[in-house]
mmCIF file of N, CA, C and O in Angstrom:
data_model
loop_
_atom_site.group_PDB
_atom_site.id
_atom_site.type_symbol
_atom_site.label_atom_id
_atom_site.label_comp_id
_atom_site.label_asym_id
_atom_site.label_seq_id
_atom_site.Cartn_x
_atom_site.Cartn_y
_atom_site.Cartn_z
ATOM 1 N N UNK A 1499 -5.117 -14.297 -2.537
ATOM 2 C CA UNK A 1499 -4.229 -13.212 -2.130
ATOM 3 C C UNK A 1499 -2.855 -13.486 -2.748
ATOM 4 O O UNK A 1499 -2.287 -14.548 -2.580
ATOM 5 N N UNK A 1500 -2.335 -12.510 -3.474
ATOM 6 C CA UNK A 1500 -1.047 -12.641 -4.146
ATOM 7 C C UNK A 1500 -0.083 -11.616 -3.561
ATOM 8 O O UNK A 1500 -0.415 -10.450 -3.423
ATOM 9 N N UNK A 1501 1.114 -12.074 -3.201
ATOM 10 C CA UNK A 1501 2.111 -11.190 -2.596
ATOM 11 C C UNK A 1501 3.397 -11.261 -3.403
ATOM 12 O O UNK A 1501 3.800 -12.332 -3.839
ATOM 13 N N UNK A 1502 4.027 -10.104 -3.604
ATOM 14 C CA UNK A 1502 5.286 -10.059 -4.355
ATOM 15 C C UNK A 1502 6.155 -8.937 -3.806
ATOM 16 O O UNK A 1502 5.706 -8.125 -3.005
ATOM 17 N N UNK A 1503 7.398 -8.900 -4.259
ATOM 18 C CA UNK A 1503 8.324 -7.815 -3.924
ATOM 19 C C UNK A 1503 8.452 -6.940 -5.161
ATOM 20 O O UNK A 1503 8.689 -7.436 -6.262
ATOM 21 N N UNK A 1504 8.259 -5.632 -4.979
ATOM 22 C CA UNK A 1504 8.414 -4.680 -6.079
ATOM 23 C C UNK A 1504 9.530 -3.706 -5.725
ATOM 24 O O UNK A 1504 9.594 -3.218 -4.601
ATOM 25 N N UNK A 1505 10.400 -3.442 -6.686
ATOM 26 C CA UNK A 1505 11.490 -2.482 -6.506
ATOM 27 C C UNK A 1505 11.212 -1.238 -7.320
ATOM 28 O O UNK A 1505 10.708 -1.318 -8.435
ATOM 29 N N UNK A 1506 11.537 -0.092 -6.749
ATOM 30 C CA UNK A 1506 11.373 1.167 -7.446
ATOM 31 C C UNK A 1506 12.319 2.195 -6.878
ATOM 32 O O UNK A 1506 13.083 1.905 -5.944
ATOM 33 N N UNK A 1507 12.286 3.420 -7.383
ATOM 34 C CA UNK A 1507 13.154 4.476 -6.862
ATOM 35 C C UNK A 1507 12.895 4.782 -5.384
ATOM 36 O O UNK A 1507 13.738 5.341 -4.708
ATOM 37 N N UNK A 1508 11.710 4.393 -4.916
ATOM 38 C CA UNK A 1508 11.360 4.632 -3.509
ATOM 39 C C UNK A 1508 11.660 3.420 -2.626
ATOM 40 O O UNK A 1508 11.234 3.363 -1.478
ATOM 41 N N UNK A 1509 12.404 2.437 -3.139
ATOM 42 C CA UNK A 1509 12.819 1.290 -2.340
ATOM 43 C C UNK A 1509 12.141 0.002 -2.754
ATOM 44 O O UNK A 1509 11.500 -0.076 -3.794
ATOM 45 N N UNK A 1510 12.320 -1.018 -1.917
ATOM 46 C CA UNK A 1510 11.693 -2.313 -2.151
ATOM 47 C C UNK A 1510 10.482 -2.443 -1.251
ATOM 48 O O UNK A 1510 10.540 -2.115 -0.062
ATOM 49 N N UNK A 1511 9.399 -2.953 -1.829
ATOM 50 C CA UNK A 1511 8.126 -3.047 -1.133
ATOM 51 C C UNK A 1511 7.553 -4.452 -1.245
ATOM 52 O O UNK A 1511 7.635 -5.076 -2.302
ATOM 53 N N UNK A 1512 6.962 -4.924 -0.170
ATOM 54 C CA UNK A 1512 6.135 -6.117 -0.221
ATOM 55 C C UNK A 1512 4.762 -5.621 -0.637
ATOM 56 O O UNK A 1512 4.226 -4.685 -0.031
ATOM 57 N N UNK A 1513 4.214 -6.203 -1.678
ATOM 58 C CA UNK A 1513 2.927 -5.757 -2.215
ATOM 59 C C UNK A 1513 1.970 -6.947 -2.218
ATOM 60 O O UNK A 1513 2.262 -7.991 -2.788
ATOM 61 N N UNK A 1514 0.853 -6.760 -1.543
ATOM 62 C CA UNK A 1514 -0.175 -7.797 -1.467
ATOM 63 C C UNK A 1514 -1.427 -7.276 -2.156
ATOM 64 O O UNK A 1514 -1.923 -6.214 -1.824
ATOM 65 N N UNK A 1515 -1.927 -8.036 -3.108
ATOM 66 C CA UNK A 1515 -3.144 -7.665 -3.814
ATOM 67 C C UNK A 1515 -4.340 -8.294 -3.088
ATOM 68 O O UNK A 1515 -4.397 -9.499 -2.918
ATOM 69 N N UNK A 1516 -5.262 -7.449 -2.681
ATOM 70 C CA UNK A 1516 -6.428 -7.882 -1.918
ATOM 71 C C UNK A 1516 -7.641 -7.924 -2.850
ATOM 72 O O UNK A 1516 -7.907 -6.950 -3.562
ATOM 73 N N UNK A 1517 -8.360 -9.037 -2.841
ATOM 74 C CA UNK A 1517 -9.564 -9.149 -3.651
ATOM 75 C C UNK A 1517 -10.722 -8.444 -2.952
ATOM 76 O O UNK A 1517 -10.681 -8.210 -1.739
ATOM 77 N N UNK A 1518 -11.749 -8.143 -3.694
ATOM 78 C CA UNK A 1518 -12.916 -7.509 -3.108
ATOM 79 C C UNK A 1518 -13.558 -8.363 -2.026
ATOM 80 O O UNK A 1518 -13.980 -7.867 -0.989
ATOM 81 N N UNK A 1519 -13.601 -9.676 -2.246
ATOM 82 C CA UNK A 1519 -14.234 -10.552 -1.253
ATOM 83 C C UNK A 1519 -13.418 -10.654 0.033
ATOM 84 O O UNK A 1519 -13.957 -10.977 1.083
ATOM 85 N N UNK A 1520 -12.129 -10.363 -0.025
ATOM 86 C CA UNK A 1520 -11.272 -10.428 1.163
ATOM 87 C C UNK A 1520 -11.212 -9.092 1.897
ATOM 88 O O UNK A 1520 -10.644 -9.006 2.978
ATOM 89 N N UNK A 1521 -11.810 -8.066 1.329
ATOM 90 C CA UNK A 1521 -11.760 -6.729 1.909
ATOM 91 C C UNK A 1521 -13.052 -6.455 2.674
ATOM 92 O O UNK A 1521 -14.103 -6.264 2.078
ATOM 93 N N UNK A 1522 -12.962 -6.431 3.995
ATOM 94 C CA UNK A 1522 -14.168 -6.298 4.814
ATOM 95 C C UNK A 1522 -14.221 -5.002 5.615
ATOM 96 O O UNK A 1522 -15.207 -4.740 6.290
ATOM 97 N N UNK A 1523 -13.180 -4.203 5.571
ATOM 98 C CA UNK A 1523 -13.128 -2.953 6.323
ATOM 99 C C UNK A 1523 -12.817 -1.795 5.386
ATOM 100 O O UNK A 1523 -12.288 -1.993 4.305
ATOM 101 N N UNK A 1524 -13.106 -0.593 5.848
ATOM 102 C CA UNK A 1524 -12.739 0.607 5.098
ATOM 103 C C UNK A 1524 -11.350 1.063 5.542
ATOM 104 O O UNK A 1524 -11.000 0.946 6.719
ATOM 105 N N UNK A 1525 -10.564 1.568 4.610
ATOM 106 C CA UNK A 1525 -9.225 2.086 4.887
ATOM 107 C C UNK A 1525 -9.078 3.422 4.179
ATOM 108 O O UNK A 1525 -9.740 3.680 3.181
ATOM 109 N N UNK A 1526 -8.178 4.249 4.661
ATOM 110 C CA UNK A 1526 -7.898 5.522 4.001
ATOM 111 C C UNK A 1526 -6.630 5.364 3.169
ATOM 112 O O UNK A 1526 -5.575 5.016 3.672
ATOM 113 N N UNK A 1527 -6.731 5.649 1.881
ATOM 114 C CA UNK A 1527 -5.606 5.525 0.957
ATOM 115 C C UNK A 1527 -4.638 6.692 1.169
ATOM 116 O O UNK A 1527 -5.050 7.851 1.133
ATOM 117 N N UNK A 1528 -3.344 6.417 1.369
ATOM 118 C CA UNK A 1528 -2.379 7.501 1.533
ATOM 119 C C UNK A 1528 -2.088 8.247 0.228
ATOM 120 O O UNK A 1528 -1.546 9.343 0.251
ATOM 121 N N UNK A 1529 -2.469 7.672 -0.893
ATOM 122 C CA UNK A 1529 -2.213 8.315 -2.173
ATOM 123 C C UNK A 1529 -3.180 9.434 -2.495
ATOM 124 O O UNK A 1529 -2.797 10.462 -3.031
ATOM 125 N N UNK A 1530 -4.457 9.248 -2.143
ATOM 126 C CA UNK A 1530 -5.475 10.237 -2.488
ATOM 127 C C UNK A 1530 -6.256 10.728 -1.272
ATOM 128 O O UNK A 1530 -7.093 11.615 -1.393
ATOM 129 N N UNK A 1531 -6.001 10.131 -0.120
ATOM 130 C CA UNK A 1531 -6.667 10.484 1.141
ATOM 131 C C UNK A 1531 -8.171 10.224 1.097
ATOM 132 O O UNK A 1531 -8.933 10.833 1.824
ATOM 133 N N UNK A 1532 -8.617 9.332 0.219
ATOM 134 C CA UNK A 1532 -10.027 8.939 0.134
ATOM 135 C C UNK A 1532 -10.199 7.543 0.718
ATOM 136 O O UNK A 1532 -9.241 6.783 0.836
ATOM 137 N N UNK A 1533 -11.438 7.206 1.061
ATOM 138 C CA UNK A 1533 -11.706 5.887 1.620
ATOM 139 C C UNK A 1533 -11.640 4.802 0.553
ATOM 140 O O UNK A 1533 -12.080 5.008 -0.579
ATOM 141 N N UNK A 1534 -11.099 3.673 0.957
ATOM 142 C CA UNK A 1534 -11.203 2.445 0.178
ATOM 143 C C UNK A 1534 -12.343 1.690 0.859
ATOM 144 O O UNK A 1534 -12.220 1.266 2.007
ATOM 145 N N UNK A 1535 -13.440 1.580 0.197
ATOM 146 C CA UNK A 1535 -14.626 0.981 0.797
ATOM 147 C C UNK A 1535 -14.494 -0.547 0.895
ATOM 148 O O UNK A 1535 -13.773 -1.152 0.098
ATOM 149 N N UNK A 1536 -15.201 -1.149 1.852
ATOM 150 C CA UNK A 1536 -15.213 -2.615 1.935
ATOM 151 C C UNK A 1536 -15.631 -3.215 0.591
ATOM 152 O O UNK A 1536 -16.405 -2.611 -0.154
ATOM 153 N N UNK A 1537 -15.124 -4.379 0.292
ATOM 154 C CA UNK A 1537 -15.392 -5.131 -0.938
ATOM 155 C C UNK A 1537 -14.736 -4.510 -2.170
ATOM 156 O O UNK A 1537 -15.058 -4.865 -3.293
ATOM 157 N N UNK A 1538 -13.781 -3.574 -1.970
ATOM 158 C CA UNK A 1538 -13.058 -2.969 -3.082
ATOM 159 C C UNK A 1538 -11.683 -3.625 -3.205
ATOM 160 O O UNK A 1538 -10.916 -3.612 -2.246
ATOM 161 N N UNK A 1539 -11.361 -4.202 -4.357
ATOM 162 C CA UNK A 1539 -10.002 -4.734 -4.538
ATOM 163 C C UNK A 1539 -8.994 -3.594 -4.377
ATOM 164 O O UNK A 1539 -9.247 -2.469 -4.819
ATOM 165 N N UNK A 1540 -7.873 -3.880 -3.731
ATOM 166 C CA UNK A 1540 -6.860 -2.849 -3.507
ATOM 167 C C UNK A 1540 -5.506 -3.480 -3.199
ATOM 168 O O UNK A 1540 -5.362 -4.694 -3.245
ATOM 169 N N UNK A 1541 -4.530 -2.645 -2.877
ATOM 170 C CA UNK A 1541 -3.158 -3.059 -2.593
ATOM 171 C C UNK A 1541 -2.845 -2.783 -1.125
ATOM 172 O O UNK A 1541 -3.223 -1.740 -0.603
ATOM 173 N N UNK A 1542 -2.147 -3.712 -0.491
ATOM 174 C CA UNK A 1542 -1.538 -3.443 0.812
ATOM 175 C C UNK A 1542 -0.036 -3.517 0.575
ATOM 176 O O UNK A 1542 0.460 -4.494 0.008
ATOM 177 N N UNK A 1543 0.685 -2.474 0.959
ATOM 178 C CA UNK A 1543 2.122 -2.426 0.708
ATOM 179 C C UNK A 1543 2.863 -1.950 1.942
ATOM 180 O O UNK A 1543 2.345 -1.142 2.716
ATOM 181 N N UNK A 1544 4.075 -2.490 2.124
ATOM 182 C CA UNK A 1544 4.949 -2.048 3.199
ATOM 183 C C UNK A 1544 6.388 -2.249 2.768
ATOM 184 O O UNK A 1544 6.688 -3.086 1.926
ATOM 185 N N UNK A 1545 7.285 -1.429 3.289
ATOM 186 C CA UNK A 1545 8.690 -1.523 2.880
ATOM 187 C C UNK A 1545 9.318 -2.815 3.388
ATOM 188 O O UNK A 1545 8.964 -3.307 4.468
ATOM 189 N N UNK A 1546 10.246 -3.368 2.609
ATOM 190 C CA UNK A 1546 10.937 -4.575 3.060
ATOM 191 C C UNK A 1546 11.845 -4.262 4.242
ATOM 192 O O UNK A 1546 12.114 -5.123 5.064
ATOM 193 N N UNK A 1547 12.295 -3.016 4.334
ATOM 194 C CA UNK A 1547 13.101 -2.533 5.447
ATOM 195 C C UNK A 1547 12.390 -1.319 6.024
ATOM 196 O O UNK A 1547 11.964 -0.440 5.280
ATOM 197 N N UNK A 1548 12.270 -1.266 7.333
ATOM 198 C CA UNK A 1548 11.551 -0.168 7.980
ATOM 199 C C UNK A 1548 12.119 1.180 7.559
ATOM 200 O O UNK A 1548 13.326 1.386 7.530
ATOM 201 N N UNK A 1549 11.225 2.112 7.233
ATOM 202 C CA UNK A 1549 11.630 3.467 6.869
ATOM 203 C C UNK A 1549 11.738 4.365 8.091
ATOM 204 O O UNK A 1549 12.374 5.406 8.049
ATOM 205 N N UNK A 1550 11.102 3.961 9.186
ATOM 206 C CA UNK A 1550 11.085 4.808 10.381
ATOM 207 C C UNK A 1550 12.165 4.420 11.387
ATOM 208 O O UNK A 1550 12.391 5.133 12.347
ATOM 209 N N UNK A 1551 12.792 3.286 11.184
ATOM 210 C CA UNK A 1551 13.830 2.781 12.076
ATOM 211 C C UNK A 1551 13.296 2.476 13.475
ATOM 212 O O UNK A 1551 14.056 2.366 14.416
ATOM 213 N N UNK A 1552 11.973 2.374 13.615
ATOM 214 C CA UNK A 1552 11.406 2.108 14.938
ATOM 215 C C UNK A 1552 10.775 0.729 15.029
ATOM 216 O O UNK A 1552 10.234 0.378 16.065
ATOM 217 N N UNK A 1553 10.812 -0.028 13.970
ATOM 218 C CA UNK A 1553 10.183 -1.345 14.004
ATOM 219 C C UNK A 1553 10.426 -2.081 12.709
ATOM 220 O O UNK A 1553 11.357 -1.786 11.970
ATOM 221 N N UNK A 1554 9.571 -3.032 12.446
ATOM 222 C CA UNK A 1554 9.650 -3.813 11.218
ATOM 223 C C UNK A 1554 8.913 -3.081 10.101
ATOM 224 O O UNK A 1554 8.010 -2.292 10.359
ATOM 225 N N UNK A 1555 9.282 -3.380 8.882
ATOM 226 C CA UNK A 1555 8.620 -2.763 7.743
ATOM 227 C C UNK A 1555 7.122 -3.019 7.732
ATOM 228 O O UNK A 1555 6.337 -2.148 7.368
ATOM 229 N N UNK A 1556 6.711 -4.224 8.158
ATOM 230 C CA UNK A 1556 5.276 -4.554 8.139
ATOM 231 C C UNK A 1556 4.475 -3.638 9.057
ATOM 232 O O UNK A 1556 3.287 -3.415 8.859
ATOM 233 N N UNK A 1557 5.120 -3.053 10.057
ATOM 234 C CA UNK A 1557 4.434 -2.096 10.928
ATOM 235 C C UNK A 1557 4.042 -0.829 10.163
ATOM 236 O O UNK A 1557 3.241 -0.044 10.649
ATOM 237 N N UNK A 1558 4.612 -0.639 8.986
ATOM 238 C CA UNK A 1558 4.349 0.552 8.170
ATOM 239 C C UNK A 1558 3.424 0.241 6.998
ATOM 240 O O UNK A 1558 3.326 1.023 6.056
ATOM 241 N N UNK A 1559 2.738 -0.880 7.050
ATOM 242 C CA UNK A 1559 1.871 -1.255 5.924
ATOM 243 C C UNK A 1559 0.711 -0.284 5.796
ATOM 244 O O UNK A 1559 0.194 0.239 6.768
ATOM 245 N N UNK A 1560 0.347 -0.053 4.535
ATOM 246 C CA UNK A 1560 -0.737 0.865 4.212
ATOM 247 C C UNK A 1560 -1.587 0.252 3.102
ATOM 248 O O UNK A 1560 -1.084 -0.455 2.238
ATOM 249 N N UNK A 1561 -2.858 0.581 3.121
ATOM 250 C CA UNK A 1561 -3.804 0.123 2.108
ATOM 251 C C UNK A 1561 -3.947 1.226 1.071
ATOM 252 O O UNK A 1561 -4.186 2.383 1.420
ATOM 253 N N UNK A 1562 -3.773 0.876 -0.200
ATOM 254 C CA UNK A 1562 -3.789 1.829 -1.308
ATOM 255 C C UNK A 1562 -4.825 1.409 -2.344
ATOM 256 O O UNK A 1562 -4.995 0.217 -2.602
ATOM 257 N N UNK A 1563 -5.478 2.388 -2.988
ATOM 258 C CA UNK A 1563 -6.198 2.080 -4.218
ATOM 259 C C UNK A 1563 -5.143 1.575 -5.205
ATOM 260 O O UNK A 1563 -4.008 2.079 -5.217
ATOM 261 N N UNK A 1564 -5.493 0.634 -6.035
ATOM 262 C CA UNK A 1564 -4.520 0.076 -6.979
ATOM 263 C C UNK A 1564 -3.942 1.167 -7.880
ATOM 264 O O UNK A 1564 -2.729 1.245 -8.089
ATOM 265 N N UNK A 1565 -4.780 2.051 -8.404
ATOM 266 C CA UNK A 1565 -4.297 3.142 -9.268
ATOM 267 C C UNK A 1565 -3.389 4.102 -8.530
ATOM 268 O O UNK A 1565 -2.384 4.567 -9.078
ATOM 269 N N UNK A 1566 -3.718 4.402 -7.276
ATOM 270 C CA UNK A 1566 -2.873 5.304 -6.478
ATOM 271 C C UNK A 1566 -1.503 4.673 -6.242
ATOM 272 O O UNK A 1566 -0.481 5.360 -6.316
ATOM 273 N N UNK A 1567 -1.473 3.375 -5.955
ATOM 274 C CA UNK A 1567 -0.197 2.685 -5.762
ATOM 275 C C UNK A 1567 0.623 2.740 -7.049
ATOM 276 O O UNK A 1567 1.814 3.050 -7.025
ATOM 277 N N UNK A 1568 -0.021 2.456 -8.165
ATOM 278 C CA UNK A 1568 0.700 2.430 -9.445
ATOM 279 C C UNK A 1568 1.245 3.794 -9.839
ATOM 280 O O UNK A 1568 2.221 3.878 -10.581
ATOM 281 N N UNK A 1569 0.635 4.876 -9.347
ATOM 282 C CA UNK A 1569 1.053 6.233 -9.698
ATOM 283 C C UNK A 1569 1.687 6.973 -8.526
ATOM 284 O O UNK A 1569 1.840 8.190 -8.573
ATOM 285 N N UNK A 1570 2.086 6.276 -7.491
ATOM 286 C CA UNK A 1570 2.586 6.925 -6.267
ATOM 287 C C UNK A 1570 3.832 7.773 -6.506
ATOM 288 O O UNK A 1570 4.045 8.764 -5.827
ATOM 289 N N UNK A 1571 4.646 7.411 -7.467
ATOM 290 C CA UNK A 1571 5.884 8.156 -7.708
ATOM 291 C C UNK A 1571 5.634 9.472 -8.442
ATOM 292 O O UNK A 1571 6.498 10.341 -8.458
ATOM 293 N N UNK A 1572 4.449 9.633 -9.034
ATOM 294 C CA UNK A 1572 4.114 10.858 -9.761
ATOM 295 C C UNK A 1572 3.446 11.905 -8.900
ATOM 296 O O UNK A 1572 3.304 13.038 -9.314
ATOM 297 N N UNK A 1573 2.976 11.530 -7.730
ATOM 298 C CA UNK A 1573 2.236 12.487 -6.904
ATOM 299 C C UNK A 1573 3.189 13.459 -6.206
ATOM 300 O O UNK A 1573 4.352 13.144 -5.958
ATOM 301 N N UNK A 1574 2.667 14.598 -5.891
ATOM 302 C CA UNK A 1574 3.464 15.605 -5.167
ATOM 303 C C UNK A 1574 3.477 15.260 -3.695
ATOM 304 O O UNK A 1574 2.515 14.777 -3.155
ATOM 305 N N UNK A 1575 4.547 15.590 -3.040
ATOM 306 C CA UNK A 1575 4.666 15.322 -1.602
ATOM 307 C C UNK A 1575 4.523 16.587 -0.819
ATOM 308 O O UNK A 1575 4.720 17.632 -1.195
#
């Protein structure tokens, strides 16, 4: 498991790369709204500073397909 801080126009994010062998549950990707199936390598990301002002940034962590994370700034909101 590799974790780093990434900066972008949408802020600073803690980004953890999850291997397929470490992924045992299904998650819904916020980028494409599709399932990330168990055993699929993917990204877990959360803001370094809470965006909701109601807790810690880690409380806002989300599981993303790697491609969806890499293209998150191009998607429509």
